[in-house]
Structure formats: C-alpha cells, structure tokens
Amino acid sequence: MVVALGVCLVGSTLTCLASLSAYERYRQAVESPADFRLYARDGGTLDRSLAADLASHPGLVDVTAFRTAEVVESTRSATVSDLDLTAVRSGVGLTARTGSLDRLGPAHVVVDADHAHRLGVRAGDRVTLTFEGRPVRLTVAATLPGAGPYGGDFFVPLVTSPVWERTPRPPRSPPTPRKTARRGGYAHSGPSPTR
C-alpha cells in the first residue's frame, strides 16, 4: 500500500510538471512569437517598403508589419495593435477564452486576459478606449486566455478602425513559404501611428 501511494504521488507530480512545462512553452510562444522586432527611432515610423524588402530576404520567414498606439482604458494606458493574430506563427495556435478570433471585423476588438478580467468583459460586450482625447467604442469579438502577442493589450482588425483613421496601414507582403526557420522575423511598423 505504501508503494502504491508513492507511485501515485510520483505520477501526479510528473503530470503536474508536464502541464506546467506545456503552459510555459505556450505562454512564451504567444508573448514572443518572433525572433526579432524592428522599431523606428524617436517615435517615427518605418519606411513602408521595409516589410516587403525583409520578406524578400531568403533568411527571413513570415515577415509581418503592424502598428501600435497607446490608448487609455478607464484610467490606465494600454497598447492597441493591428497585428493580424492569424499571422502569428508561434508554433502554437492562438485560442480565444470567449468569442472567436475569426469574428474580428470593423469596430471590434480582441482583449487580452488581464484587461478583460479588469474590465469585466466577455465576447459581445462593449469597451470604450480613448485615443488622442476622443472615445472609441468597440465591441469585444474575443478575449484571450492570457497575454497578447508582443505585449499587446487590445487588437483591432486590419481594416480601417477609428483608432487608425489618420495613419494608413503599411502594405502587407504575401507570405512566402520557406523550409528552414520555425519562427519568423517580424517587422514592426512603428511604436505609434501618431507623430
């Protein structure tokens, strides 16, 4: 009986360690899905042709351009991004805790777990973000089970959003299949769409 209890204890411990290891791999893959990021100096923007130039480089895979902006939700600042969540090649699929990542359309947003919990929102709820002093009301399309890629808090669609009205999106280069790299380099189109 003591031996059986010991075997159960060891088996349970190994199962818990394997689960924690799998969770940690998922978390790292989602939060840092690329080998590197590029930023413009002094809050500027990167040249629009840079993503296409990098995508044509044979050593890079899945080059993706996206923008970020600082917004205010409630009384705290947060990062909103137009990163295409389906373009994140992290080795693990992004999943939604509530809603669907496929429903990200105009005036919709995907919210990371921390902000969804703090705001008490689920898919279908409305959130108001303040961008450049004006409120932007968005419908929650989905909430993530953890942090968003690249530390993003809110993710808006690639189509024109009220948050991006003044800044055109850089052209998106088509994905080029490569055999070698398992994760790609991502080009960031700038720290903020405002100058």
Short mmCIF file of C-alpha atoms in Angstrom, two decimals:
data_model
loop_
_atom_site.label_atom_id
_atom_site.label_comp_id
_atom_site.label_asym_id
_atom_site.label_seq_id
_atom_site.Cartn_x
_atom_site.Cartn_y
_atom_site.Cartn_z
CA MET A 1 0.00 0.00 0.00
CA VAL A 2 2.83 2.42 0.81
CA VAL A 3 4.47 1.60 -2.54
CA ALA A 4 1.21 2.24 -4.42
CA LEU A 5 0.78 5.56 -2.63
CA GLY A 6 4.35 6.52 -3.52
CA VAL A 7 3.81 5.60 -7.17
CA CYS A 8 0.62 7.70 -7.28
CA LEU A 9 2.43 10.65 -5.70
CA VAL A 10 5.33 10.46 -8.16
CA GLY A 11 2.94 10.04 -11.12
CA SER A 12 0.87 13.05 -10.04
CA THR A 13 4.00 15.17 -9.60
CA LEU A 14 5.27 14.28 -13.09
CA THR A 15 1.87 15.06 -14.61
CA CYS A 16 1.78 18.48 -12.89
CA LEU A 17 5.33 19.29 -14.03
CA ALA A 18 4.49 18.32 -17.62
CA SER A 19 1.38 20.53 -17.54
CA LEU A 20 3.34 23.49 -16.15
CA SER A 21 6.03 22.99 -18.79
CA ALA A 22 3.44 22.92 -21.60
CA TYR A 23 1.76 26.07 -20.25
CA GLU A 24 5.11 27.89 -20.03
CA ARG A 25 6.01 26.93 -23.63
CA TYR A 26 2.60 28.21 -24.82
CA ARG A 27 2.97 31.46 -22.86
CA GLN A 28 6.46 32.14 -24.23
CA ALA A 29 5.43 31.30 -27.79
CA VAL A 30 2.46 33.68 -27.66
CA GLU A 31 4.19 36.57 -25.90
CA SER A 32 7.36 36.41 -28.03
CA PRO A 33 6.48 34.69 -31.30
CA ALA A 34 9.25 36.26 -33.39
CA ASP A 35 12.99 36.16 -33.39
CA PHE A 36 13.25 39.96 -33.56
CA ARG A 37 11.30 43.21 -33.91
CA LEU A 38 12.21 46.48 -35.58
CA TYR A 39 11.25 49.92 -34.26
CA ALA A 40 11.63 53.37 -35.77
CA ARG A 41 13.81 55.85 -33.91
CA ASP A 42 12.35 58.64 -31.80
CA GLY A 43 8.71 57.68 -32.27
CA GLY A 44 8.86 57.89 -36.07
CA THR A 45 7.60 55.31 -38.50
CA LEU A 46 9.46 52.76 -40.56
CA ASP A 47 9.56 53.02 -44.34
CA ARG A 48 6.51 51.32 -45.87
CA SER A 49 8.64 49.23 -48.23
CA LEU A 50 10.71 47.73 -45.39
CA ALA A 51 8.33 44.80 -44.76
CA ALA A 52 8.40 43.82 -48.44
CA ASP A 53 12.19 44.17 -48.54
CA LEU A 54 12.59 41.99 -45.46
CA ALA A 55 10.09 39.42 -46.76
CA SER A 56 12.19 39.02 -49.91
CA HIS A 57 15.28 38.15 -47.83
CA PRO A 58 15.82 34.36 -48.07
CA GLY A 59 16.80 34.03 -44.40
CA LEU A 60 13.56 35.51 -43.02
CA VAL A 61 10.18 33.83 -42.77
CA ASP A 62 6.71 35.30 -42.14
CA VAL A 63 7.66 38.98 -42.03
CA THR A 64 4.65 40.92 -40.76
CA ALA A 65 4.15 44.67 -40.41
CA PHE A 66 1.81 46.09 -37.78
CA ARG A 67 1.22 49.29 -35.85
CA THR A 68 0.73 50.01 -32.18
CA ALA A 69 -0.71 53.00 -30.35
CA GLU A 70 -1.15 53.96 -26.75
CA VAL A 71 -4.77 54.34 -25.68
CA VAL A 72 -6.47 54.92 -22.36
CA GLU A 73 -8.99 52.46 -20.95
CA SER A 74 -10.61 53.59 -17.72
CA THR A 75 -7.69 55.42 -16.09
CA ARG A 76 -4.80 53.27 -17.32
CA SER A 77 -2.87 53.35 -20.56
CA ALA A 78 -2.83 50.27 -22.77
CA THR A 79 -1.39 49.20 -26.10
CA VAL A 80 -3.67 48.65 -29.09
CA SER A 81 -2.29 46.89 -32.15
CA ASP A 82 -3.49 45.98 -35.62
CA LEU A 83 -1.35 42.84 -35.66
CA ASP A 84 -3.12 40.13 -37.64
CA LEU A 85 -3.49 37.44 -34.97
CA THR A 86 -3.74 34.76 -37.67
CA ALA A 87 -0.27 35.78 -38.93
CA VAL A 88 1.43 34.95 -35.64
CA ARG A 89 3.43 31.81 -36.35
CA SER A 90 4.39 30.85 -32.83
CA GLY A 91 4.26 27.09 -33.18
CA VAL A 92 1.04 27.07 -31.16
CA GLY A 93 -2.36 28.25 -32.24
CA LEU A 94 -3.83 31.31 -30.57
CA THR A 95 -7.11 30.47 -28.92
CA ALA A 96 -9.94 32.55 -27.52
CA ARG A 97 -11.28 32.23 -23.99
CA THR A 98 -14.59 33.80 -25.04
CA GLY A 99 -15.82 34.53 -28.55
CA SER A 100 -13.92 33.77 -31.72
CA LEU A 101 -10.79 35.23 -33.25
CA ASP A 102 -12.48 34.80 -36.65
CA ARG A 103 -15.10 37.45 -35.78
CA LEU A 104 -12.69 40.39 -35.70
CA GLY A 105 -14.40 42.87 -38.00
CA PRO A 106 -14.75 46.66 -38.16
CA ALA A 107 -15.36 48.29 -34.76
CA HIS A 108 -14.43 45.04 -32.98
CA VAL A 109 -11.52 44.25 -30.69
CA VAL A 110 -9.78 41.24 -29.13
CA VAL A 111 -8.84 41.84 -25.48
CA ASP A 112 -6.05 40.12 -23.53
CA ALA A 113 -6.94 38.23 -20.33
CA ASP A 114 -5.67 40.85 -17.88
CA HIS A 115 -7.69 43.70 -19.37
CA ALA A 116 -10.75 41.52 -19.94
CA HIS A 117 -10.70 40.50 -16.28
CA ARG A 118 -10.11 44.04 -15.01
CA LEU A 119 -12.86 45.48 -17.21
CA GLY A 120 -15.18 42.52 -16.65
CA VAL A 121 -15.80 42.00 -20.36
CA ARG A 122 -16.53 38.94 -22.48
CA ALA A 123 -17.25 38.49 -26.18
CA GLY A 124 -20.18 40.69 -27.22
CA ASP A 125 -19.60 43.36 -24.55
CA ARG A 126 -18.63 46.95 -25.41
CA VAL A 127 -15.44 48.76 -24.36
CA THR A 128 -14.54 52.40 -24.73
CA LEU A 129 -10.92 53.34 -25.36
CA THR A 130 -9.68 56.91 -25.52
CA PHE A 131 -7.38 57.68 -28.44
CA GLU A 132 -5.96 61.19 -28.86
CA GLY A 133 -8.55 62.56 -26.45
CA ARG A 134 -11.59 61.10 -28.15
CA PRO A 135 -13.57 58.00 -27.15
CA VAL A 136 -13.67 54.99 -29.46
CA ARG A 137 -16.40 52.41 -28.72
CA LEU A 138 -15.62 48.86 -29.78
CA THR A 139 -17.40 45.51 -29.44
CA VAL A 140 -15.37 42.68 -27.93
CA ALA A 141 -15.03 39.94 -30.57
CA ALA A 142 -12.98 37.67 -28.31
CA THR A 143 -10.90 37.57 -25.16
CA LEU A 144 -7.57 35.77 -24.97
CA PRO A 145 -6.75 33.22 -22.25
CA GLY A 146 -3.51 35.04 -21.42
CA ALA A 147 -1.29 37.87 -22.61
CA GLY A 148 -1.41 39.05 -26.20
CA PRO A 149 1.49 38.74 -28.65
CA TYR A 150 4.21 41.38 -28.26
CA GLY A 151 2.63 42.66 -25.07
CA GLY A 152 -0.41 44.00 -26.92
CA ASP A 153 -3.49 44.53 -24.78
CA PHE A 154 -6.14 45.23 -27.44
CA PHE A 155 -6.11 44.00 -31.05
CA VAL A 156 -8.17 45.74 -33.74
CA PRO A 157 -8.81 44.43 -37.27
CA LEU A 158 -6.60 45.12 -40.25
CA VAL A 159 -9.41 47.09 -41.90
CA THR A 160 -9.74 50.78 -41.15
CA SER A 161 -10.56 51.32 -37.50
CA PRO A 162 -11.40 54.60 -35.74
CA VAL A 163 -8.08 54.22 -33.91
CA TRP A 164 -6.12 54.26 -37.18
CA GLU A 165 -8.13 56.78 -39.23
CA ARG A 166 -5.23 59.21 -39.57
CA THR A 167 -2.47 56.71 -40.34
CA PRO A 168 -2.55 54.43 -43.38
CA ARG A 169 -1.53 50.83 -42.77
CA PRO A 170 1.73 49.72 -44.36
CA PRO A 171 1.25 47.34 -47.29
CA ARG A 172 1.19 43.70 -46.27
CA SER A 173 3.54 41.38 -48.09
CA PRO A 174 2.20 37.96 -49.04
CA PRO A 175 3.65 35.09 -47.01
CA THR A 176 6.48 33.26 -48.71
CA PRO A 177 6.90 29.61 -47.76
CA ARG A 178 10.40 28.68 -46.59
CA LYS A 179 11.77 25.37 -45.43
CA THR A 180 14.17 26.35 -42.68
CA ALA A 181 13.00 28.61 -39.87
CA ARG A 182 10.29 27.51 -37.50
CA ARG A 183 9.60 31.07 -36.31
CA GLY A 184 9.81 34.15 -38.43
CA GLY A 185 11.17 37.61 -38.03
CA TYR A 186 8.51 40.25 -37.70
CA ALA A 187 8.88 43.85 -38.78
CA HIS A 188 7.17 46.37 -36.56
CA SER A 189 5.87 49.38 -38.41
CA GLY A 190 6.44 51.84 -35.60
CA PRO A 191 5.71 52.45 -31.96
CA SER A 192 2.79 54.77 -32.58
CA PRO A 193 0.68 55.87 -35.53
CA THR A 194 0.91 59.49 -34.37
CA ARG A 195 3.79 61.85 -34.94
#
